[in-house]
mmCIF file of C-alpha atoms in Angstrom:
data_model
loop_
_atom_site.group_PDB
_atom_site.id
_atom_site.type_symbol
_atom_site.label_atom_id
_atom_site.label_comp_id
_atom_site.label_asym_id
_atom_site.label_seq_id
_atom_site.Cartn_x
_atom_site.Cartn_y
_atom_site.Cartn_z
ATOM 1 C CA MET A 10 -2.384 21.452 -47.772
ATOM 2 C CA ALA A 11 -0.192 19.912 -45.077
ATOM 3 C CA THR A 12 -1.842 18.841 -41.866
ATOM 4 C CA LYS A 13 -0.728 20.953 -38.935
ATOM 5 C CA LYS A 14 1.274 18.904 -36.445
ATOM 6 C CA LYS A 15 -0.340 18.514 -33.045
ATOM 7 C CA THR A 16 1.447 20.415 -30.299
ATOM 8 C CA ILE A 17 2.883 17.947 -27.835
ATOM 9 C CA THR A 18 2.195 18.556 -24.153
ATOM 10 C CA LYS A 19 3.974 17.635 -20.961
ATOM 11 C CA ASP A 20 1.332 14.977 -20.244
ATOM 12 C CA ASP A 21 1.840 13.551 -23.744
ATOM 13 C CA ILE A 22 5.567 13.107 -23.149
ATOM 14 C CA VAL A 23 4.958 11.478 -19.762
ATOM 15 C CA SER A 24 2.459 9.040 -21.276
ATOM 16 C CA ILE A 25 4.685 8.229 -24.261
ATOM 17 C CA TYR A 26 7.684 7.626 -21.991
ATOM 18 C CA MET A 27 5.814 5.279 -19.665
ATOM 19 C CA ASN A 28 4.446 3.281 -22.592
ATOM 20 C CA GLU A 29 7.857 3.033 -24.241
ATOM 21 C CA VAL A 30 9.513 1.763 -21.066
ATOM 22 C CA LEU A 31 6.797 -0.856 -20.629
ATOM 23 C CA GLU A 32 6.813 -1.994 -24.253
ATOM 24 C CA ASN A 33 10.601 -2.126 -24.646
ATOM 25 C CA GLY A 34 11.457 -3.270 -21.135
ATOM 26 C CA LYS A 35 14.170 -0.632 -20.868
ATOM 27 C CA LYS A 36 14.719 3.105 -20.835
ATOM 28 C CA PRO A 37 15.415 5.072 -24.046
ATOM 29 C CA LYS A 38 19.119 5.489 -24.866
ATOM 30 C CA SER A 39 18.908 9.271 -25.026
ATOM 31 C CA VAL A 40 16.584 12.219 -25.484
ATOM 32 C CA PHE A 41 17.509 12.165 -29.179
ATOM 33 C CA HIS A 42 16.378 8.553 -29.645
ATOM 34 C CA PHE A 43 13.279 9.043 -27.497
ATOM 35 C CA ALA A 44 12.145 12.121 -29.453
ATOM 36 C CA LYS A 45 12.974 10.694 -32.888
ATOM 37 C CA GLU A 46 11.146 7.392 -32.259
ATOM 38 C CA ASN A 47 8.025 9.235 -31.119
ATOM 39 C CA ASP A 48 7.824 11.975 -33.755
ATOM 40 C CA PHE A 49 8.569 15.075 -31.720
ATOM 41 C CA THR A 50 11.662 17.247 -31.433
ATOM 42 C CA GLU A 51 14.321 17.461 -28.769
ATOM 43 C CA ALA A 52 13.378 21.120 -28.366
ATOM 44 C CA GLU A 53 9.832 20.099 -27.472
ATOM 45 C CA PHE A 54 11.178 17.672 -24.867
ATOM 46 C CA TYR A 55 13.516 20.262 -23.361
ATOM 47 C CA SER A 56 10.693 22.764 -23.027
ATOM 48 C CA PHE A 57 9.363 20.554 -20.215
ATOM 49 C CA PHE A 58 12.288 18.454 -18.938
ATOM 50 C CA GLY A 59 16.030 18.916 -18.681
ATOM 51 C CA THR A 60 16.936 15.218 -18.850
ATOM 52 C CA LEU A 61 15.339 11.776 -19.077
ATOM 53 C CA GLU A 62 16.178 11.385 -15.396
ATOM 54 C CA GLY A 63 14.213 14.555 -14.672
ATOM 55 C CA LEU A 64 11.259 13.089 -16.535
ATOM 56 C CA GLU A 65 11.453 9.892 -14.467
ATOM 57 C CA LYS A 66 11.433 11.908 -11.251
ATOM 58 C CA GLU A 67 8.486 13.972 -12.463
ATOM 59 C CA ILE A 68 6.403 10.849 -13.121
ATOM 60 C CA PHE A 69 6.585 9.809 -9.472
ATOM 61 C CA ARG A 70 5.971 13.390 -8.352
ATOM 62 C CA LEU A 71 2.838 13.441 -10.526
ATOM 63 C CA PHE A 72 1.570 10.344 -8.724
ATOM 64 C CA PHE A 73 1.799 12.457 -5.564
ATOM 65 C CA VAL A 74 0.191 15.541 -7.153
ATOM 66 C CA ASN A 75 -2.737 13.498 -8.449
ATOM 67 C CA THR A 76 -3.187 11.972 -4.986
ATOM 68 C CA VAL A 77 -3.385 15.344 -3.251
ATOM 69 C CA ASP A 78 -5.703 16.726 -5.941
ATOM 70 C CA LEU A 79 -8.102 13.845 -5.355
ATOM 71 C CA LEU A 80 -7.960 14.343 -1.583
ATOM 72 C CA HIS A 81 -8.830 18.021 -1.852
ATOM 73 C CA LYS A 82 -11.866 17.215 -3.972
ATOM 74 C CA ASN A 83 -13.339 15.521 -0.911
ATOM 75 C CA GLU A 84 -14.923 18.263 1.231
ATOM 76 C CA GLU A 85 -14.695 16.116 4.361
ATOM 77 C CA TYR A 86 -10.923 15.759 4.008
ATOM 78 C CA GLN A 87 -10.240 19.261 5.386
ATOM 79 C CA GLU A 88 -12.004 18.319 8.617
ATOM 80 C CA TYR A 89 -9.924 15.180 9.169
ATOM 81 C CA ASN A 90 -7.316 15.050 11.916
ATOM 82 C CA MET A 91 -3.701 14.436 10.987
ATOM 83 C CA LYS A 92 -3.867 10.653 11.265
ATOM 84 C CA ASN A 93 -6.948 10.370 9.059
ATOM 85 C CA LYS A 94 -5.407 12.705 6.491
ATOM 86 C CA MET A 95 -2.339 10.496 6.408
ATOM 87 C CA LEU A 96 -4.423 7.343 6.063
ATOM 88 C CA SER A 97 -6.425 8.967 3.259
ATOM 89 C CA PHE A 98 -3.197 9.915 1.528
ATOM 90 C CA TYR A 99 -1.816 6.391 1.759
ATOM 91 C CA PHE A 100 -4.910 4.632 0.471
ATOM 92 C CA THR A 101 -5.330 7.108 -2.416
ATOM 93 C CA PHE A 102 -1.638 7.128 -3.310
ATOM 94 C CA PHE A 103 -1.463 3.355 -3.476
ATOM 95 C CA GLU A 104 -4.594 3.208 -5.618
ATOM 96 C CA ILE A 105 -2.736 5.403 -8.105
ATOM 97 C CA LEU A 106 0.408 3.278 -7.839
ATOM 98 C CA THR A 107 -1.683 0.163 -8.413
ATOM 99 C CA ALA A 108 -3.184 1.697 -11.558
ATOM 100 C CA ASN A 109 0.410 2.112 -12.784
ATOM 101 C CA ARG A 110 1.861 -0.993 -11.109
ATOM 102 C CA SER A 111 3.608 -2.440 -14.177
ATOM 103 C CA TYR A 112 5.523 0.797 -14.740
ATOM 104 C CA VAL A 113 6.400 1.256 -11.059
ATOM 105 C CA LEU A 114 7.655 -2.309 -10.614
ATOM 106 C CA GLN A 115 9.712 -2.203 -13.795
ATOM 107 C CA THR A 116 11.360 1.159 -13.210
ATOM 108 C CA LEU A 117 12.136 0.532 -9.526
ATOM 109 C CA LYS A 118 13.887 -2.721 -10.454
ATOM 110 C CA ILE A 119 15.334 -1.820 -13.862
ATOM 111 C CA ASP A 120 18.877 -1.099 -12.632
ATOM 112 C CA PRO A 121 20.890 -3.764 -10.762
ATOM 113 C CA ASN A 122 21.944 -1.021 -8.352
ATOM 114 C CA PRO A 123 18.865 -0.301 -6.156
ATOM 115 C CA ILE A 124 20.241 3.106 -5.174
ATOM 116 C CA LYS A 125 20.064 4.257 -8.809
ATOM 117 C CA ASN A 126 16.439 3.143 -8.990
ATOM 118 C CA LEU A 127 15.570 5.146 -5.882
ATOM 119 C CA VAL A 128 16.928 8.360 -7.434
ATOM 120 C CA GLN A 129 13.619 8.499 -9.315
ATOM 121 C CA LEU A 130 11.862 9.116 -5.998
ATOM 122 C CA THR A 131 13.746 12.271 -4.992
ATOM 123 C CA ALA A 132 11.064 14.700 -6.256
ATOM 124 C CA LEU A 133 8.370 12.564 -4.632
ATOM 125 C CA ARG A 134 10.362 12.673 -1.392
ATOM 126 C CA GLU A 135 10.490 16.459 -1.280
ATOM 127 C CA SER A 136 6.799 16.818 -2.128
ATOM 128 C CA PHE A 137 5.787 14.245 0.480
ATOM 129 C CA LYS A 138 7.873 15.908 3.188
ATOM 130 C CA GLU A 139 6.176 19.231 2.414
ATOM 131 C CA TYR A 140 2.807 17.489 2.659
ATOM 132 C CA VAL A 141 3.671 16.078 6.095
ATOM 133 C CA ALA A 142 4.650 19.572 7.284
ATOM 134 C CA GLU A 143 1.344 20.950 5.992
ATOM 135 C CA ILE A 144 -0.851 18.433 7.820
ATOM 136 C CA LEU A 145 1.195 18.496 11.017
ATOM 137 C CA THR A 146 -1.107 19.961 13.660
ATOM 138 C CA ASP A 147 -0.148 22.043 16.675
ATOM 139 C CA ASP A 148 -1.114 19.177 18.983
ATOM 140 C CA TYR A 149 1.473 16.899 17.441
ATOM 141 C CA ARG A 150 4.100 19.639 17.409
ATOM 142 C CA LEU A 151 3.565 20.061 21.154
ATOM 143 C CA GLU A 152 3.853 16.312 21.708
ATOM 144 C CA GLN A 153 7.134 16.215 19.812
ATOM 145 C CA GLU A 154 8.629 19.089 21.829
ATOM 146 C CA ARG A 155 7.388 17.886 25.168
ATOM 147 C CA PHE A 156 8.117 14.181 25.011
ATOM 148 C CA GLN A 157 10.563 13.305 22.263
ATOM 149 C CA LYS A 158 12.099 16.644 21.260
ATOM 150 C CA PHE A 159 11.835 15.729 17.584
ATOM 151 C CA GLN A 160 12.362 18.495 15.141
ATOM 152 C CA GLU A 161 9.875 18.821 12.286
ATOM 153 C CA LYS A 162 12.491 17.606 9.804
ATOM 154 C CA THR A 163 12.962 14.427 11.826
ATOM 155 C CA LEU A 164 9.239 13.738 11.678
ATOM 156 C CA GLN A 165 9.250 14.347 7.918
ATOM 157 C CA GLU A 166 12.158 11.949 7.413
ATOM 158 C CA SER A 167 10.463 9.317 9.584
ATOM 159 C CA ALA A 168 7.264 9.648 7.555
ATOM 160 C CA TRP A 169 9.261 9.304 4.331
ATOM 161 C CA LEU A 170 10.947 6.139 5.601
ATOM 162 C CA GLN A 171 7.538 4.740 6.469
ATOM 163 C CA LEU A 172 6.279 5.495 2.952
ATOM 164 C CA MET A 173 9.342 3.790 1.435
ATOM 165 C CA LEU A 174 8.756 0.685 3.553
ATOM 166 C CA THR A 175 5.131 0.632 2.446
ATOM 167 C CA ILE A 176 6.115 0.905 -1.219
ATOM 168 C CA LYS A 177 8.514 -2.037 -0.743
ATOM 169 C CA PHE A 178 5.770 -4.075 0.952
ATOM 170 C CA TRP A 179 3.309 -3.235 -1.843
ATOM 171 C CA MET A 180 5.820 -4.239 -4.516
ATOM 172 C CA GLU A 181 6.128 -7.680 -2.928
ATOM 173 C CA ASP A 182 2.426 -8.066 -2.090
ATOM 174 C CA ALA A 183 0.791 -10.937 -3.986
ATOM 175 C CA SER A 184 -2.526 -10.874 -2.119
ATOM 176 C CA PRO A 185 -5.839 -10.330 -3.994
ATOM 177 C CA ALA A 186 -6.524 -6.606 -4.534
ATOM 178 C CA PHE A 187 -3.353 -5.999 -2.473
ATOM 179 C CA GLU A 188 -5.420 -6.368 0.662
ATOM 180 C CA LYS A 189 -2.328 -7.066 2.784
ATOM 181 C CA THR A 190 -0.950 -3.676 1.796
ATOM 182 C CA ASP A 191 -4.167 -2.084 3.086
ATOM 183 C CA ILE A 192 -3.625 -3.873 6.408
ATOM 184 C CA PHE A 193 0.027 -2.814 6.438
ATOM 185 C CA ILE A 194 -0.954 0.830 5.861
ATOM 186 C CA GLU A 195 -3.537 0.899 8.632
ATOM 187 C CA LYS A 196 -1.324 -0.823 11.182
ATOM 188 C CA SER A 197 1.850 1.125 10.356
ATOM 189 C CA VAL A 198 0.112 4.531 10.422
ATOM 190 C CA ASN A 199 -1.639 3.666 13.678
ATOM 191 C CA ALA A 200 1.673 2.533 15.174
ATOM 192 C CA SER A 201 3.510 5.706 14.128
ATOM 193 C CA PHE A 202 0.837 7.952 15.624
ATOM 194 C CA GLU A 203 0.838 5.966 18.854
ATOM 195 C CA LEU A 204 4.575 6.596 19.083
ATOM 196 C CA MET A 205 4.109 10.324 18.479
ATOM 197 C CA ASN A 206 1.532 10.432 21.235
ATOM 198 C CA VAL A 207 3.716 8.391 23.590
ATOM 199 C CA ALA A 208 0.546 6.402 24.180
ATOM 200 C CA PRO A 209 0.056 2.702 25.027
ATOM 201 C CA MET A 210 1.854 0.406 22.609
ATOM 202 C CA ASN A 211 -1.183 -1.591 21.453
ATOM 203 C CA HIS A 212 -0.996 -0.506 17.817
ATOM 204 C CA LEU A 213 2.783 -0.907 17.690
ATOM 205 C CA LEU A 214 2.570 -4.450 19.045
ATOM 206 C CA ASP A 215 -0.273 -5.229 16.650
ATOM 207 C CA PHE A 216 1.841 -3.994 13.724
ATOM 208 C CA GLY A 217 4.802 -6.048 14.925
ATOM 209 C CA LYS A 218 2.689 -9.201 15.060
ATOM 210 C CA PHE A 219 1.428 -8.560 11.530
ATOM 211 C CA LEU A 220 4.971 -8.188 10.172
ATOM 212 C CA PHE A 221 6.113 -11.307 12.043
ATOM 213 C CA LYS A 222 3.304 -13.401 10.551
ATOM 214 C CA GLU A 223 4.050 -12.068 7.066
ATOM 215 C CA LYS A 224 7.719 -13.048 7.329
ATOM 216 C CA ILE A 225 6.961 -16.500 8.777
ATOM 217 C CA TYR A 226 4.210 -17.548 6.376
ATOM 218 C CA SER A 227 5.777 -16.026 3.254
ATOM 219 C CA ARG A 228 8.836 -18.281 3.469
#
């Protein structure tokens, strides 16, 4: 009697893809090759993803989803103000990135054209912008309208740019346990919230000094 083939899941395909990219140092040539080499059918792949590029985007989106799921398991998280929610997001998100660092570094550098590498982050971008809108409190909305007249979309785009800069810093961070990235996160988030509050520039100056020292001593 033939053994019944195990039904492949979306998580299985994600895991297989990440392992294949790491082991081979490159992306599969096509869905056909990817499916054939890993003993499942193209139909099974297409039941979850439309293209390999869609799969790549989903992997980074899942890093985000797992981050938010972990945050919501903490009962205290719901009581945090916006800044502490953002800090919690950053620290948790980068723990997940660190657990998958080899994959992230390889895939974000795999193409000579950096723009093509960043296409993988488009689903993450949309999910993160929605997250920023969700945690944006009325107090900060009032500050934006009163002092800087930022629209909510502008704030979302600014937060996304900040996340991208942090990812770049983390990718280049060679400090033990990526402790410099932790410092970068705390100082950059503090600086951004000081700007939103139109408050004294202490945190912004502190962040600027940190970046200056990093550039000087890393040469």
